[in-house]
Amino acid sequence: KRLLAEGPPYCEFMFKAAPDQKVELRLREHIRSRGYGPWVTVATSAKASYRTEDVLNFLDRHLPRMHDSRQWRIIMADDFSAHLAPQVFRLCWSRGYVLIVHGGGVTPVVQTCDTDLNQYAKRDYVAVETGELLQQMRDGACVPSLNNEQCIDIMVGVMSSMELHL
């Protein structure tokens, strides 16, 4: 019901960038200029890995506030230190979400994204990415590569497919 009413799942792209770089602002402007919906956001970190602060920012951007007509929802996360902070549990609870952390080794069994989405999303992304890299080689690039904006555009295209999620 949520997908049909609100669109694709929340999607954030994390890129490696030094804290003093303007990469995140540039990528946010790219997302805005393309007219991507509020379900698409970007973040950067020195190691391209989420810390508790990044998780809190993601949840604050994407989890809708609780209102009287909405039922409580369950949000699941894997057993990762950035997910386990009390602030993460409090933010989820304040938005009407019960955070359930599942332990190591169970992700392939209980997390829908890993069992039923990622393989198809990855397949679709790699197909488009490969086509772009081959085109760059045809155009003379010795070592083809995609910039961050191209990666975002490809993944937004993949994740925009409601058929993928439904």
GROMACS .gro file of C-alpha atoms in nm:
model
  166
    1LYS     CA    1   0.000   0.000   0.000
    2ARG     CA    2   0.280   0.242   0.086
    3LEU     CA    3   0.458   0.188  -0.245
    4LEU     CA    4   0.142   0.246  -0.444
    5ALA     CA    5   0.056   0.559  -0.247
    6GLU     CA    6   0.401   0.714  -0.202
    7GLY     CA    7   0.626   0.569  -0.470
    8PRO     CA    8   0.961   0.389  -0.456
    9PRO     CA    9   1.137   0.305  -0.129
   10TYR     CA   10   1.366   0.567   0.018
   11CYS     CA   11   1.703   0.554  -0.152
   12GLU     CA   12   2.023   0.724  -0.045
   13PHE     CA   13   2.355   0.719  -0.227
   14MET     CA   14   2.671   0.725  -0.017
   15PHE     CA   15   2.994   0.841  -0.179
   16LYS     CA   16   3.346   0.871  -0.048
   17ALA     CA   17   3.452   1.233  -0.011
   18ALA     CA   18   3.676   1.428   0.222
   19PRO     CA   19   3.482   1.642   0.471
   20ASP     CA   20   3.616   1.967   0.323
   21GLN     CA   21   3.504   1.882  -0.031
   22LYS     CA   22   3.186   2.024  -0.182
   23VAL     CA   23   3.092   1.689  -0.332
   24GLU     CA   24   2.774   1.641  -0.130
   25LEU     CA   25   2.641   1.986  -0.220
   26ARG     CA   26   2.717   1.925  -0.588
   27LEU     CA   27   2.539   1.589  -0.580
   28ARG     CA   28   2.240   1.730  -0.392
   29GLU     CA   29   2.211   1.998  -0.660
   30HIS     CA   30   2.229   1.728  -0.927
   31ILE     CA   31   1.941   1.538  -0.764
   32ARG     CA   32   1.738   1.858  -0.730
   33SER     CA   33   1.807   1.969  -1.088
   34ARG     CA   34   1.695   1.632  -1.223
   35GLY     CA   35   1.365   1.660  -1.039
   36TYR     CA   36   1.410   1.334  -0.854
   37GLY     CA   37   1.151   1.289  -0.582
   38PRO     CA   38   1.209   1.324  -0.211
   39TRP     CA   39   1.273   0.951  -0.192
   40VAL     CA   40   1.623   1.013  -0.337
   41THR     CA   41   1.900   1.161  -0.121
   42VAL     CA   42   2.279   1.163  -0.113
   43ALA     CA   43   2.541   1.152   0.161
   44THR     CA   44   2.918   1.153   0.175
   45SER     CA   45   3.174   1.037   0.427
   46ALA     CA   46   3.548   1.001   0.444
   47LYS     CA   47   3.523   0.622   0.419
   48ALA     CA   48   3.196   0.591   0.222
   49SER     CA   49   3.051   0.402   0.517
   50TYR     CA   50   2.760   0.497   0.738
   51ARG     CA   51   2.819   0.613   1.093
   52THR     CA   52   2.545   0.670   1.349
   53GLU     CA   53   2.521   1.035   1.245
   54ASP     CA   54   2.461   0.931   0.884
   55VAL     CA   55   2.193   0.680   0.985
   56LEU     CA   56   2.017   0.946   1.193
   57ASN     CA   57   2.031   1.191   0.900
   58PHE     CA   58   1.888   0.928   0.665
   59LEU     CA   59   1.605   0.840   0.902
   60ASP     CA   60   1.529   1.206   0.972
   61ARG     CA   61   1.507   1.277   0.598
   62HIS     CA   62   1.297   0.977   0.509
   63LEU     CA   63   1.084   0.846   0.794
   64PRO     CA   64   0.751   1.026   0.786
   65ARG     CA   65   0.618   1.163   1.110
   66MET     CA   66   0.352   0.962   1.289
   67HIS     CA   67  -0.006   1.085   1.258
   68ASP     CA   68  -0.338   0.959   1.392
   69SER     CA   69  -0.452   0.790   1.072
   70ARG     CA   70  -0.131   0.590   1.020
   71GLN     CA   71  -0.057   0.258   1.183
   72TRP     CA   72   0.275   0.181   1.345
   73ARG     CA   73   0.534   0.034   1.109
   74ILE     CA   74   0.824  -0.204   1.154
   75ILE     CA   75   1.170  -0.107   1.033
   76MET     CA   76   1.441  -0.370   1.024
   77ALA     CA   77   1.815  -0.317   1.031
   78ASP     CA   78   2.110  -0.550   1.046
   79ASP     CA   79   2.339  -0.579   1.347
   80PHE     CA   80   2.568  -0.290   1.254
   81SER     CA   81   2.710  -0.055   1.515
   82ALA     CA   82   2.565   0.256   1.348
   83HIS     CA   83   2.214   0.106   1.377
   84LEU     CA   84   2.247   0.013   1.744
   85ALA     CA   85   2.278   0.360   1.899
   86PRO     CA   86   1.996   0.453   2.138
   87GLN     CA   87   1.936   0.769   1.931
   88VAL     CA   88   1.844   0.553   1.632
   89PHE     CA   89   1.587   0.359   1.834
   90ARG     CA   90   1.445   0.686   1.975
   91LEU     CA   91   1.415   0.853   1.635
   92CYS     CA   92   1.239   0.550   1.487
   93TRP     CA   93   1.002   0.530   1.786
   94SER     CA   94   0.925   0.903   1.766
   95ARG     CA   95   0.817   0.856   1.402
   96GLY     CA   96   0.594   0.554   1.475
   97TYR     CA   97   0.843   0.284   1.377
   98VAL     CA   98   0.950  -0.013   1.582
   99LEU     CA   99   1.315  -0.084   1.503
  100ILE     CA  100   1.402  -0.452   1.496
  101VAL     CA  101   1.769  -0.539   1.465
  102HIS     CA  102   1.842  -0.887   1.337
  103GLY     CA  103   2.168  -1.059   1.410
  104GLY     CA  104   2.451  -1.163   1.186
  105GLY     CA  105   2.396  -1.443   0.938
  106VAL     CA  106   2.019  -1.400   0.906
  107THR     CA  107   2.011  -1.120   0.648
  108PRO     CA  108   1.980  -1.358   0.348
  109VAL     CA  109   1.678  -1.522   0.512
  110VAL     CA  110   1.479  -1.238   0.664
  111GLN     CA  111   1.563  -0.916   0.485
  112THR     CA  112   1.352  -0.877   0.173
  113CYS     CA  113   1.591  -0.631   0.013
  114ASP     CA  114   1.871  -0.886   0.023
  115THR     CA  115   1.662  -1.190  -0.069
  116ASP     CA  116   1.427  -1.046  -0.330
  117LEU     CA  117   1.541  -0.705  -0.450
  118ASN     CA  118   1.917  -0.662  -0.461
  119GLN     CA  119   1.986  -0.931  -0.719
  120TYR     CA  120   1.741  -0.773  -0.964
  121ALA     CA  121   1.845  -0.415  -0.889
  122LYS     CA  122   2.212  -0.510  -0.930
  123ARG     CA  123   2.140  -0.692  -1.257
  124ASP     CA  124   1.958  -0.392  -1.401
  125TYR     CA  125   2.222  -0.145  -1.279
  126VAL     CA  126   2.513  -0.350  -1.414
  127ALA     CA  127   2.343  -0.384  -1.754
  128VAL     CA  128   2.310  -0.006  -1.794
  129GLU     CA  129   2.654   0.064  -1.645
  130THR     CA  130   2.819  -0.189  -1.876
  131GLY     CA  131   2.655  -0.032  -2.178
  132GLU     CA  132   2.782   0.311  -2.075
  133LEU     CA  133   3.136   0.185  -2.013
  134LEU     CA  134   3.144   0.005  -2.348
  135GLN     CA  135   3.027   0.324  -2.520
  136GLN     CA  136   3.306   0.518  -2.352
  137MET     CA  137   3.559   0.263  -2.482
  138ARG     CA  138   3.412   0.294  -2.833
  139ASP     CA  139   3.457   0.669  -2.797
  140GLY     CA  140   3.827   0.622  -2.717
  141ALA     CA  141   3.844   0.611  -2.336
  142CYS     CA  142   4.130   0.383  -2.231
  143VAL     CA  143   4.000   0.341  -1.877
  144PRO     CA  144   3.626   0.410  -1.880
  145SER     CA  145   3.454   0.518  -1.562
  146LEU     CA  146   3.133   0.676  -1.447
  147ASN     CA  147   3.116   0.990  -1.238
  148ASN     CA  148   2.897   1.011  -0.928
  149GLU     CA  149   2.616   1.184  -1.113
  150GLN     CA  150   2.600   0.908  -1.375
  151CYS     CA  151   2.589   0.645  -1.101
  152ILE     CA  152   2.300   0.827  -0.934
  153ASP     CA  153   2.111   0.861  -1.262
  154ILE     CA  154   2.146   0.493  -1.343
  155MET     CA  155   2.041   0.379  -0.996
  156VAL     CA  156   1.744   0.617  -0.983
  157GLY     CA  157   1.635   0.470  -1.314
  158VAL     CA  158   1.662   0.118  -1.173
  159MET     CA  159   1.495   0.198  -0.841
  160SER     CA  160   1.213   0.393  -1.007
  161SER     CA  161   1.074   0.071  -1.150
  162MET     CA  162   0.767  -0.001  -0.938
  163GLU     CA  163   0.753  -0.348  -1.092
  164LEU     CA  164   1.086  -0.420  -0.921
  165HIS     CA  165   0.942  -0.337  -0.579
  166LEU     CA  166   0.593  -0.476  -0.615
   0.00000   0.00000   0.00000
